[in-house]
């Protein structure tokens, strides 16, 4: 069993679904996605003066995806501020984590995030590979406009991590149970 797993992959690859599945198998779940969402909602409310709750954001994430990606880049989720955001997330979640050190992290988007998670916290980087046509199909099933999906896929946050940072590659066309079993049974 991989004790600390960090999930990587493009949108609609199944990272969050797999994260919840791992949570059902004893993993504590956390990641920058929740930290980014909270910071984005605060910014929209306080700076833009528009009402937005986390629930509204999650209910209509497709509408906010590009703005979230751009906001994350401005806040340094992809740059020299990576250690700050990762450490802050770990500190904020430590009380919830308790003594359980089995952690699933959602989602690694940039090389600097992967390097820091591996070096400081000992995470194994697991990439979920899904072909672009399948990502588009999954987006359409969720009611996302194909042009919007294609634009989102060109963003830096959707580019695959360099091969040397990936410890395990999973076939995202397989079901979630299969992917979870790979993580639960494999020893790297």
Tab-separated table of C-alpha atoms in Angstrom:
chain	number	residue	atom	x	y	z
A	1	UNK	CA	0.000	0.000	0.000
A	2	UNK	CA	1.250	3.452	-0.893
A	3	UNK	CA	1.049	5.502	2.333
A	4	UNK	CA	1.162	8.959	0.756
A	5	UNK	CA	-0.240	9.243	-2.730
A	6	UNK	CA	-0.581	12.453	-4.751
A	7	UNK	CA	-2.915	12.220	-7.740
A	8	UNK	CA	-2.111	13.937	-11.022
A	9	UNK	CA	-3.924	14.044	-14.339
A	10	UNK	CA	-6.067	16.289	-16.497
A	11	UNK	CA	-9.543	17.487	-15.691
A	12	UNK	CA	-12.198	14.759	-15.825
A	13	UNK	CA	-9.557	12.044	-15.467
A	14	UNK	CA	-11.152	10.778	-12.247
A	15	UNK	CA	-8.737	12.226	-9.664
A	16	UNK	CA	-11.394	13.440	-7.254
A	17	UNK	CA	-13.511	10.298	-7.664
A	18	UNK	CA	-10.438	8.180	-6.909
A	19	UNK	CA	-9.574	10.451	-3.974
A	20	UNK	CA	-13.008	9.845	-2.407
A	21	UNK	CA	-12.651	6.121	-3.056
A	22	UNK	CA	-9.289	6.090	-1.274
A	23	UNK	CA	-10.927	8.012	1.584
A	24	UNK	CA	-13.352	5.105	1.964
A	25	UNK	CA	-10.308	2.827	2.327
A	26	UNK	CA	-8.778	4.767	5.217
A	27	UNK	CA	-6.836	7.511	3.487
A	28	UNK	CA	-7.062	11.038	4.842
A	29	UNK	CA	-7.881	13.233	1.854
A	30	UNK	CA	-6.613	16.730	1.205
A	31	UNK	CA	-5.036	18.896	-1.441
A	32	UNK	CA	-4.533	22.234	-3.056
A	33	UNK	CA	-7.873	22.084	-4.874
A	34	UNK	CA	-9.772	22.815	-1.657
A	35	UNK	CA	-7.235	25.470	-0.608
A	36	UNK	CA	-7.512	27.124	-4.025
A	37	UNK	CA	-11.320	26.984	-3.947
A	38	UNK	CA	-11.477	28.645	-0.508
A	39	UNK	CA	-9.026	31.389	-1.531
A	40	UNK	CA	-10.909	31.976	-4.807
A	41	UNK	CA	-14.300	32.297	-3.071
A	42	UNK	CA	-12.811	34.740	-0.564
A	43	UNK	CA	-11.279	36.795	-3.385
A	44	UNK	CA	-14.536	36.868	-5.417
A	45	UNK	CA	-16.491	37.972	-2.337
A	46	UNK	CA	-14.028	40.542	-0.990
A	47	UNK	CA	-12.250	41.900	-4.078
A	48	UNK	CA	-14.849	41.535	-6.805
A	49	UNK	CA	-17.729	42.143	-4.395
A	50	UNK	CA	-19.751	39.267	-5.849
A	51	UNK	CA	-21.510	36.720	-3.666
A	52	UNK	CA	-20.146	33.189	-4.102
A	53	UNK	CA	-20.108	30.266	-1.693
A	54	UNK	CA	-18.021	27.086	-1.843
A	55	UNK	CA	-21.227	25.148	-2.462
A	56	UNK	CA	-22.063	27.335	-5.472
A	57	UNK	CA	-18.527	26.968	-6.793
A	58	UNK	CA	-18.612	23.167	-6.528
A	59	UNK	CA	-22.121	22.977	-7.999
A	60	UNK	CA	-20.994	24.924	-11.070
A	61	UNK	CA	-17.251	24.250	-11.202
A	62	UNK	CA	-17.232	24.064	-15.007
A	63	UNK	CA	-18.281	27.712	-15.245
A	64	UNK	CA	-15.504	28.786	-12.874
A	65	UNK	CA	-12.752	26.414	-14.078
A	66	UNK	CA	-10.830	28.877	-16.284
A	67	UNK	CA	-11.076	31.636	-13.657
A	68	UNK	CA	-9.858	29.156	-10.998
A	69	UNK	CA	-6.899	28.160	-13.169
A	70	UNK	CA	-5.951	31.784	-13.790
A	71	UNK	CA	-6.443	32.669	-10.116
A	72	UNK	CA	-4.225	29.748	-9.062
A	73	UNK	CA	-1.473	30.948	-11.388
A	74	UNK	CA	-1.718	34.507	-10.003
A	75	UNK	CA	-1.549	33.184	-6.430
A	76	UNK	CA	1.588	31.150	-7.167
A	77	UNK	CA	0.142	27.623	-7.086
A	78	UNK	CA	2.531	26.875	-9.963
A	79	UNK	CA	5.645	28.797	-8.924
A	80	UNK	CA	7.947	29.834	-6.095
A	81	UNK	CA	4.961	30.003	-3.707
A	82	UNK	CA	4.304	26.260	-3.998
A	83	UNK	CA	6.009	25.445	-0.644
A	84	UNK	CA	3.870	28.066	1.125
A	85	UNK	CA	0.584	26.707	-0.258
A	86	UNK	CA	1.454	23.040	0.321
A	87	UNK	CA	2.748	23.675	3.851
A	88	UNK	CA	-0.309	25.821	4.629
A	89	UNK	CA	-2.620	23.053	3.442
A	90	UNK	CA	-0.773	20.452	5.535
A	91	UNK	CA	-0.885	22.716	8.618
A	92	UNK	CA	-4.553	23.567	8.147
A	93	UNK	CA	-5.471	19.907	7.738
A	94	UNK	CA	-3.176	18.447	10.429
A	95	UNK	CA	-5.850	18.586	13.142
A	96	UNK	CA	-8.213	16.687	10.867
A	97	UNK	CA	-5.507	14.212	9.861
A	98	UNK	CA	-4.734	13.211	13.424
A	99	UNK	CA	-2.342	10.292	13.879
A	100	UNK	CA	-3.280	8.713	10.534
A	101	UNK	CA	-0.352	9.276	8.186
A	102	UNK	CA	-1.998	7.584	5.202
A	103	UNK	CA	-2.790	10.514	2.917
A	104	UNK	CA	-4.255	10.943	-0.559
A	105	UNK	CA	-3.564	14.362	-2.113
A	106	UNK	CA	-5.702	15.920	-4.852
A	107	UNK	CA	-4.376	17.218	-7.240
A	108	UNK	CA	-0.838	17.751	-8.463
A	109	UNK	CA	-0.886	20.149	-11.401
A	110	UNK	CA	2.673	21.461	-11.767
A	111	UNK	CA	6.204	20.012	-11.571
A	112	UNK	CA	7.114	22.250	-8.613
A	113	UNK	CA	4.194	20.783	-6.650
A	114	UNK	CA	5.265	17.209	-7.432
A	115	UNK	CA	8.885	17.852	-6.482
A	116	UNK	CA	7.960	19.522	-3.186
A	117	UNK	CA	5.425	16.846	-2.190
A	118	UNK	CA	7.949	14.091	-2.960
A	119	UNK	CA	10.942	15.705	-1.272
A	120	UNK	CA	9.408	17.237	1.835
A	121	UNK	CA	6.512	14.890	2.565
A	122	UNK	CA	7.445	11.612	0.845
A	123	UNK	CA	4.475	11.425	-1.543
A	124	UNK	CA	4.276	9.001	-4.447
A	125	UNK	CA	3.034	10.738	-7.596
A	126	UNK	CA	0.317	8.772	-9.387
A	127	UNK	CA	-0.756	10.034	-12.806
A	128	UNK	CA	-4.132	9.073	-14.269
A	129	UNK	CA	-3.827	8.902	-18.046
A	130	UNK	CA	-6.963	9.576	-20.114
A	131	UNK	CA	-7.058	10.324	-23.861
A	132	UNK	CA	-8.281	13.802	-24.821
A	133	UNK	CA	-11.349	12.516	-26.680
A	134	UNK	CA	-12.469	10.703	-23.517
A	135	UNK	CA	-11.923	13.848	-21.418
A	136	UNK	CA	-14.107	15.790	-23.872
A	137	UNK	CA	-16.775	13.056	-23.720
A	138	UNK	CA	-16.792	13.111	-19.907
A	139	UNK	CA	-17.051	16.896	-19.906
A	140	UNK	CA	-20.023	16.777	-22.294
A	141	UNK	CA	-21.751	14.282	-20.000
A	142	UNK	CA	-21.462	16.899	-17.255
A	143	UNK	CA	-22.896	19.565	-19.551
A	144	UNK	CA	-19.638	21.374	-20.296
A	145	UNK	CA	-19.311	23.115	-23.653
A	146	UNK	CA	-16.730	21.390	-25.881
A	147	UNK	CA	-14.982	24.671	-26.806
A	148	UNK	CA	-14.644	25.514	-23.113
A	149	UNK	CA	-13.204	22.050	-22.455
A	150	UNK	CA	-10.656	22.359	-25.257
A	151	UNK	CA	-9.583	25.783	-23.995
A	152	UNK	CA	-9.233	24.460	-20.422
A	153	UNK	CA	-7.071	21.583	-21.701
A	154	UNK	CA	-4.559	24.076	-23.140
A	155	UNK	CA	-3.973	25.738	-19.761
A	156	UNK	CA	-0.589	25.068	-18.082
A	157	UNK	CA	-2.394	23.363	-15.176
A	158	UNK	CA	-3.649	20.647	-17.538
A	159	UNK	CA	-0.272	19.658	-19.015
A	160	UNK	CA	1.140	16.273	-18.075
A	161	UNK	CA	3.936	16.205	-15.515
A	162	UNK	CA	7.392	15.239	-16.783
A	163	UNK	CA	7.869	11.458	-16.860
A	164	UNK	CA	10.678	11.511	-14.262
A	165	UNK	CA	8.277	12.935	-11.637
A	166	UNK	CA	5.622	10.226	-12.092
A	167	UNK	CA	6.044	7.131	-9.927
A	168	UNK	CA	2.986	5.218	-11.122
A	169	UNK	CA	0.788	5.627	-14.204
A	170	UNK	CA	-2.829	4.441	-14.098
A	171	UNK	CA	-5.165	3.844	-17.009
A	172	UNK	CA	-8.022	6.297	-16.438
A	173	UNK	CA	-10.253	4.252	-18.737
A	174	UNK	CA	-10.339	1.538	-16.071
A	175	UNK	CA	-12.875	1.760	-13.267
A	176	UNK	CA	-12.202	3.471	-9.961
A	177	UNK	CA	-12.118	0.180	-8.028
A	178	UNK	CA	-9.289	-1.077	-10.255
A	179	UNK	CA	-7.297	2.151	-9.865
A	180	UNK	CA	-7.768	2.119	-6.084
A	181	UNK	CA	-6.629	-1.516	-5.890
A	182	UNK	CA	-3.404	-0.614	-7.711
A	183	UNK	CA	-2.655	1.990	-5.043
A	184	UNK	CA	-3.790	-0.209	-2.163
A	185	UNK	CA	-1.820	-3.290	-3.192
A	186	UNK	CA	1.284	-2.035	-5.007
A	187	UNK	CA	4.572	-1.548	-3.203
A	188	UNK	CA	6.993	0.892	-4.786
